[in-house]
């Protein structure tokens, strides 16, 4: 069990550019979640996958955001035409498919949009 | 829908003193409750959880929390804190059904000084 891995850990980009983050969950975990955390706030739910199916999306996930989990293993979160308001820590978490949602989080990917 | 209110944004305390971090939740259905800790520049780590059974839950690093259904609270306590407990603490709630996302509070910064 190597935990939840996120890449890159830090990304600095210019406004208008596209960025992509990758998350590798714990191997036996079927569920994968994306959260966003801004300074002084708690994590805010963005979207959730059960295997390859995207089952829930928050209203925070605008049209510029897209998430995929094509083979039910790793996931990507892409932000198109980044805005300064997108600057945040993007957190990935995973959990087992049965029982209560005990989430294991990765260290996060910090995005800075200049 | 569920919501979480962490009543104190910052809690300063001296080393070896007791501490209580307060959390209230709102939900129309039965819930699971969690406390996560985030040390500087690290990911969120599960501190403890209430799923069912005993309302007093013990977690890592000497922390415990008590689920109070009538007061819809899940306060976190530690009888004697250490400098190393300085961190951000997040309370989270989810409906007691598999697969639903956790909703987090805004966090409480615990600052322990000597």
Short mmCIF file of C-alpha atoms in Angstrom, two decimals:
data_model
loop_
_atom_site.label_atom_id
_atom_site.label_comp_id
_atom_site.label_asym_id
_atom_site.label_seq_id
_atom_site.Cartn_x
_atom_site.Cartn_y
_atom_site.Cartn_z
CA UNK A 1 0.00 0.00 0.00
CA UNK A 2 1.78 3.09 -1.28
CA UNK A 3 -1.02 5.51 -0.45
CA UNK A 4 -2.67 7.99 -2.78
CA UNK A 5 -0.23 9.66 -5.17
CA UNK A 6 -0.78 12.99 -6.88
CA UNK A 7 1.25 14.60 -9.63
CA UNK A 8 2.46 17.26 -10.02
CA UNK A 9 2.76 18.54 -6.47
CA UNK A 10 3.03 22.12 -7.65
CA UNK A 11 1.99 23.78 -10.90
CA UNK A 12 2.41 27.43 -11.83
CA UNK A 13 0.67 28.51 -14.99
CA UNK A 14 -0.45 31.65 -16.77
CA UNK A 15 -4.08 32.61 -17.02
CA UNK A 16 -5.75 30.99 -20.00
CA UNK A 17 -3.53 27.90 -20.09
CA UNK A 18 -4.78 24.36 -19.58
CA UNK A 19 -3.52 22.17 -16.74
CA UNK A 20 -3.94 18.51 -15.90
CA UNK A 21 -3.49 16.75 -12.57
CA UNK A 22 -3.14 13.02 -12.08
CA UNK A 23 -4.19 10.90 -9.12
CA UNK A 24 -3.23 7.28 -8.46
CA UNK A 25 -5.46 5.84 -5.73
CA UNK A 26 -4.74 2.97 -3.39
CA UNK A 27 -4.90 -0.08 -5.64
CA UNK A 28 -7.76 -1.91 -3.94
CA UNK A 29 -9.93 1.22 -3.63
CA UNK A 30 -12.82 1.43 -6.10
CA UNK A 31 -13.91 4.96 -5.22
CA UNK A 32 -12.01 8.10 -6.10
CA UNK A 33 -12.80 11.67 -5.11
CA UNK A 34 -11.54 15.11 -6.11
CA UNK A 35 -11.71 18.03 -3.71
CA UNK A 36 -10.51 21.64 -3.90
CA UNK A 37 -9.07 23.48 -0.92
CA UNK A 38 -8.43 27.21 -0.83
CA UNK A 39 -6.58 29.10 1.87
CA UNK A 40 -8.47 29.17 5.14
CA UNK A 41 -11.19 26.84 3.93
CA UNK A 42 -11.98 23.19 4.29
CA UNK A 43 -11.87 20.82 1.33
CA UNK A 44 -14.79 21.34 -1.08
CA UNK A 45 -16.16 18.34 -2.97
CA UNK A 46 -15.77 18.44 -6.75
CA UNK A 47 -16.54 15.00 -8.13
CA UNK A 48 -16.58 11.28 -7.36
CA UNK A 49 -15.98 8.05 -9.30
CA UNK A 50 -16.99 4.48 -8.58
CA UNK A 51 -14.63 2.49 -10.80
CA UNK A 52 -14.74 4.30 -14.16
CA UNK A 53 -18.20 5.79 -13.67
CA UNK A 54 -18.44 9.44 -12.62
CA UNK A 55 -21.38 9.29 -10.22
CA UNK A 56 -21.57 12.78 -8.76
CA UNK A 57 -20.43 16.26 -9.73
CA UNK A 58 -20.57 19.39 -7.62
CA UNK A 59 -21.90 22.66 -8.98
CA UNK A 60 -18.38 23.94 -8.31
CA UNK A 61 -17.22 21.87 -11.28
CA UNK A 62 -17.74 24.39 -14.08
CA UNK A 63 -17.62 23.56 -17.79
CA UNK A 64 -13.90 24.31 -17.78
CA UNK A 65 -13.27 21.37 -15.46
CA UNK A 66 -13.32 17.76 -16.58
CA UNK A 67 -12.37 14.61 -14.74
CA UNK A 68 -11.84 11.13 -16.08
CA UNK A 69 -11.03 7.70 -14.75
CA UNK A 70 -10.89 5.70 -17.97
CA UNK A 71 -9.86 2.29 -16.67
CA UNK A 72 -11.10 2.58 -13.13
CA UNK A 73 -7.59 3.05 -11.80
CA UNK A 74 -5.86 6.45 -12.03
CA UNK A 75 -7.81 9.64 -12.61
CA UNK A 76 -7.08 12.97 -14.26
CA UNK A 77 -8.54 16.39 -13.53
CA UNK A 78 -8.17 18.92 -16.32
CA UNK A 79 -8.81 22.63 -16.04
CA UNK A 80 -9.15 24.50 -19.32
CA UNK A 81 -8.57 28.23 -19.76
CA UNK A 82 -7.40 28.66 -16.19
CA UNK A 83 -8.44 31.72 -14.21
CA UNK A 84 -6.79 33.25 -11.16
CA UNK A 85 -9.71 32.02 -9.08
CA UNK A 86 -8.70 28.46 -9.89
CA UNK A 87 -5.60 28.86 -7.71
CA UNK A 88 -6.03 26.26 -4.97
CA UNK A 89 -4.87 22.90 -3.67
CA UNK A 90 -6.52 20.05 -5.57
CA UNK A 91 -6.89 16.99 -3.38
CA UNK A 92 -7.54 13.44 -4.44
CA UNK A 93 -8.86 10.76 -2.11
CA UNK A 94 -9.86 7.14 -2.45
CA UNK A 95 -11.89 4.65 -0.45
CA UNK A 96 -13.15 1.09 -0.53
CA UNK A 97 -16.38 0.28 -2.29
CA UNK A 98 -18.14 -1.14 0.74
CA UNK A 99 -19.08 0.30 4.05
CA UNK A 100 -18.60 3.81 5.28
CA UNK A 101 -16.68 6.37 3.32
CA UNK A 102 -13.31 6.41 5.05
CA UNK A 103 -11.27 8.54 2.69
CA UNK A 104 -7.51 8.35 2.33
CA UNK A 105 -6.12 11.57 0.90
CA UNK A 106 -3.10 12.30 -1.23
CA UNK A 107 -0.75 15.18 -0.49
CA UNK A 108 -2.45 17.37 -3.07
CA UNK A 109 -1.50 19.32 -6.18
CA UNK A 110 -1.09 23.05 -5.64
CA UNK A 111 -2.10 25.22 -8.58
CA UNK A 112 -1.03 28.85 -8.89
CA UNK A 113 -2.50 30.82 -11.78
CA UNK A 114 -0.64 34.04 -12.56
CA UNK B 1 -28.14 18.09 2.58
CA UNK B 2 -25.50 17.99 5.27
CA UNK B 3 -23.43 20.83 6.69
CA UNK B 4 -20.69 21.22 9.26
CA UNK B 5 -19.87 24.17 11.48
CA UNK B 6 -16.58 24.38 13.31
CA UNK B 7 -17.22 26.94 15.96
CA UNK B 8 -13.66 28.17 16.45
CA UNK B 9 -11.38 29.15 13.60
CA UNK B 10 -8.31 29.37 15.85
CA UNK B 11 -7.53 27.80 19.21
CA UNK B 12 -4.30 28.84 20.93
CA UNK B 13 -3.25 26.70 23.88
CA UNK B 14 -0.18 26.07 26.00
CA UNK B 15 1.65 22.77 25.95
CA UNK B 16 0.24 20.12 28.33
CA UNK B 17 -3.09 21.95 28.65
CA UNK B 18 -6.36 20.24 27.66
CA UNK B 19 -8.10 21.25 24.45
CA UNK B 20 -11.54 20.92 22.89
CA UNK B 21 -12.26 21.67 19.25
CA UNK B 22 -15.96 22.10 18.63
CA UNK B 23 -17.95 20.73 15.71
CA UNK B 24 -21.69 20.87 15.05
CA UNK B 25 -23.42 19.29 12.09
CA UNK B 26 -26.76 19.48 10.38
CA UNK B 27 -28.45 16.55 8.66
CA UNK B 28 -31.93 15.16 8.10
CA UNK B 29 -30.60 11.59 8.02
CA UNK B 30 -28.25 9.52 10.14
CA UNK B 31 -24.61 10.34 9.60
CA UNK B 32 -21.04 9.20 9.79
CA UNK B 33 -18.67 11.71 11.43
CA UNK B 34 -14.95 12.21 11.02
CA UNK B 35 -12.06 14.33 12.21
CA UNK B 36 -9.08 14.83 9.92
CA UNK B 37 -5.79 16.58 10.73
CA UNK B 38 -3.59 18.46 8.31
CA UNK B 39 -0.03 19.20 9.37
CA UNK B 40 1.82 22.01 7.57
CA UNK B 41 2.59 21.08 3.96
CA UNK B 42 1.05 17.62 4.32
CA UNK B 43 -2.15 15.90 3.19
CA UNK B 44 -5.19 15.25 5.34
CA UNK B 45 -4.85 12.34 7.75
CA UNK B 46 -7.75 10.56 9.43
CA UNK B 47 -7.71 11.21 13.17
CA UNK B 48 -10.85 9.29 14.17
CA UNK B 49 -14.33 8.35 12.98
CA UNK B 50 -17.79 7.62 14.31
CA UNK B 51 -19.74 5.09 12.28
CA UNK B 52 -22.00 3.45 14.87
CA UNK B 53 -21.94 1.99 18.36
CA UNK B 54 -20.20 3.68 21.25
CA UNK B 55 -20.56 7.43 21.15
CA UNK B 56 -17.06 7.96 22.57
CA UNK B 57 -14.52 7.39 19.85
CA UNK B 58 -10.77 7.18 20.38
CA UNK B 59 -8.32 8.10 17.67
CA UNK B 60 -4.63 8.46 17.04
CA UNK B 61 -2.24 10.64 19.03
CA UNK B 62 -4.40 10.58 22.17
CA UNK B 63 -7.39 12.37 20.65
CA UNK B 64 -11.00 11.37 21.31
CA UNK B 65 -14.39 12.66 20.27
CA UNK B 66 -17.93 12.20 21.53
CA UNK B 67 -20.96 11.94 19.28
CA UNK B 68 -23.95 13.72 20.78
CA UNK B 69 -27.02 13.11 18.63
CA UNK B 70 -29.36 15.37 20.60
CA UNK B 71 -26.97 18.30 20.31
CA UNK B 72 -25.77 17.30 16.81
CA UNK B 73 -22.19 17.71 17.95
CA UNK B 74 -18.94 15.82 17.56
CA UNK B 75 -16.37 17.70 19.64
CA UNK B 76 -12.72 16.67 19.59
CA UNK B 77 -10.74 16.56 22.84
CA UNK B 78 -7.27 15.86 24.11
CA UNK B 79 -6.37 15.99 27.81
CA UNK B 80 -2.80 17.21 27.30
CA UNK B 81 -1.50 18.66 24.04
CA UNK B 82 2.02 18.72 22.65
CA UNK B 83 3.80 21.20 20.43
CA UNK B 84 3.58 18.58 17.68
CA UNK B 85 -0.24 18.78 17.74
CA UNK B 86 -0.05 22.19 16.07
CA UNK B 87 -2.04 21.68 12.88
CA UNK B 88 -5.32 22.35 11.08
CA UNK B 89 -8.20 20.13 12.20
CA UNK B 90 -11.23 19.43 10.02
CA UNK B 91 -14.56 17.94 11.04
CA UNK B 92 -16.48 16.12 8.29
CA UNK B 93 -19.89 14.49 7.87
CA UNK B 94 -21.52 12.17 5.38
CA UNK B 95 -24.90 10.44 5.25
CA UNK B 96 -24.62 6.88 6.57
CA UNK B 97 -24.81 5.31 3.15
CA UNK B 98 -22.02 3.98 1.03
CA UNK B 99 -20.44 6.12 -1.64
CA UNK B 100 -21.50 9.60 -0.65
CA UNK B 101 -18.96 12.39 -0.42
CA UNK B 102 -17.71 13.85 2.83
CA UNK B 103 -18.68 17.44 3.61
CA UNK B 104 -15.98 19.30 5.53
CA UNK B 105 -16.06 22.22 7.94
CA UNK B 106 -13.81 25.22 7.43
CA UNK B 107 -11.25 23.96 9.89
CA UNK B 108 -9.80 24.94 13.25
CA UNK B 109 -6.18 25.95 13.60
CA UNK B 110 -4.72 24.55 16.81
CA UNK B 111 -1.60 26.40 17.89
CA UNK B 112 0.31 24.89 20.79
CA UNK B 113 3.03 26.98 22.41
CA UNK B 114 5.45 26.33 25.23
#
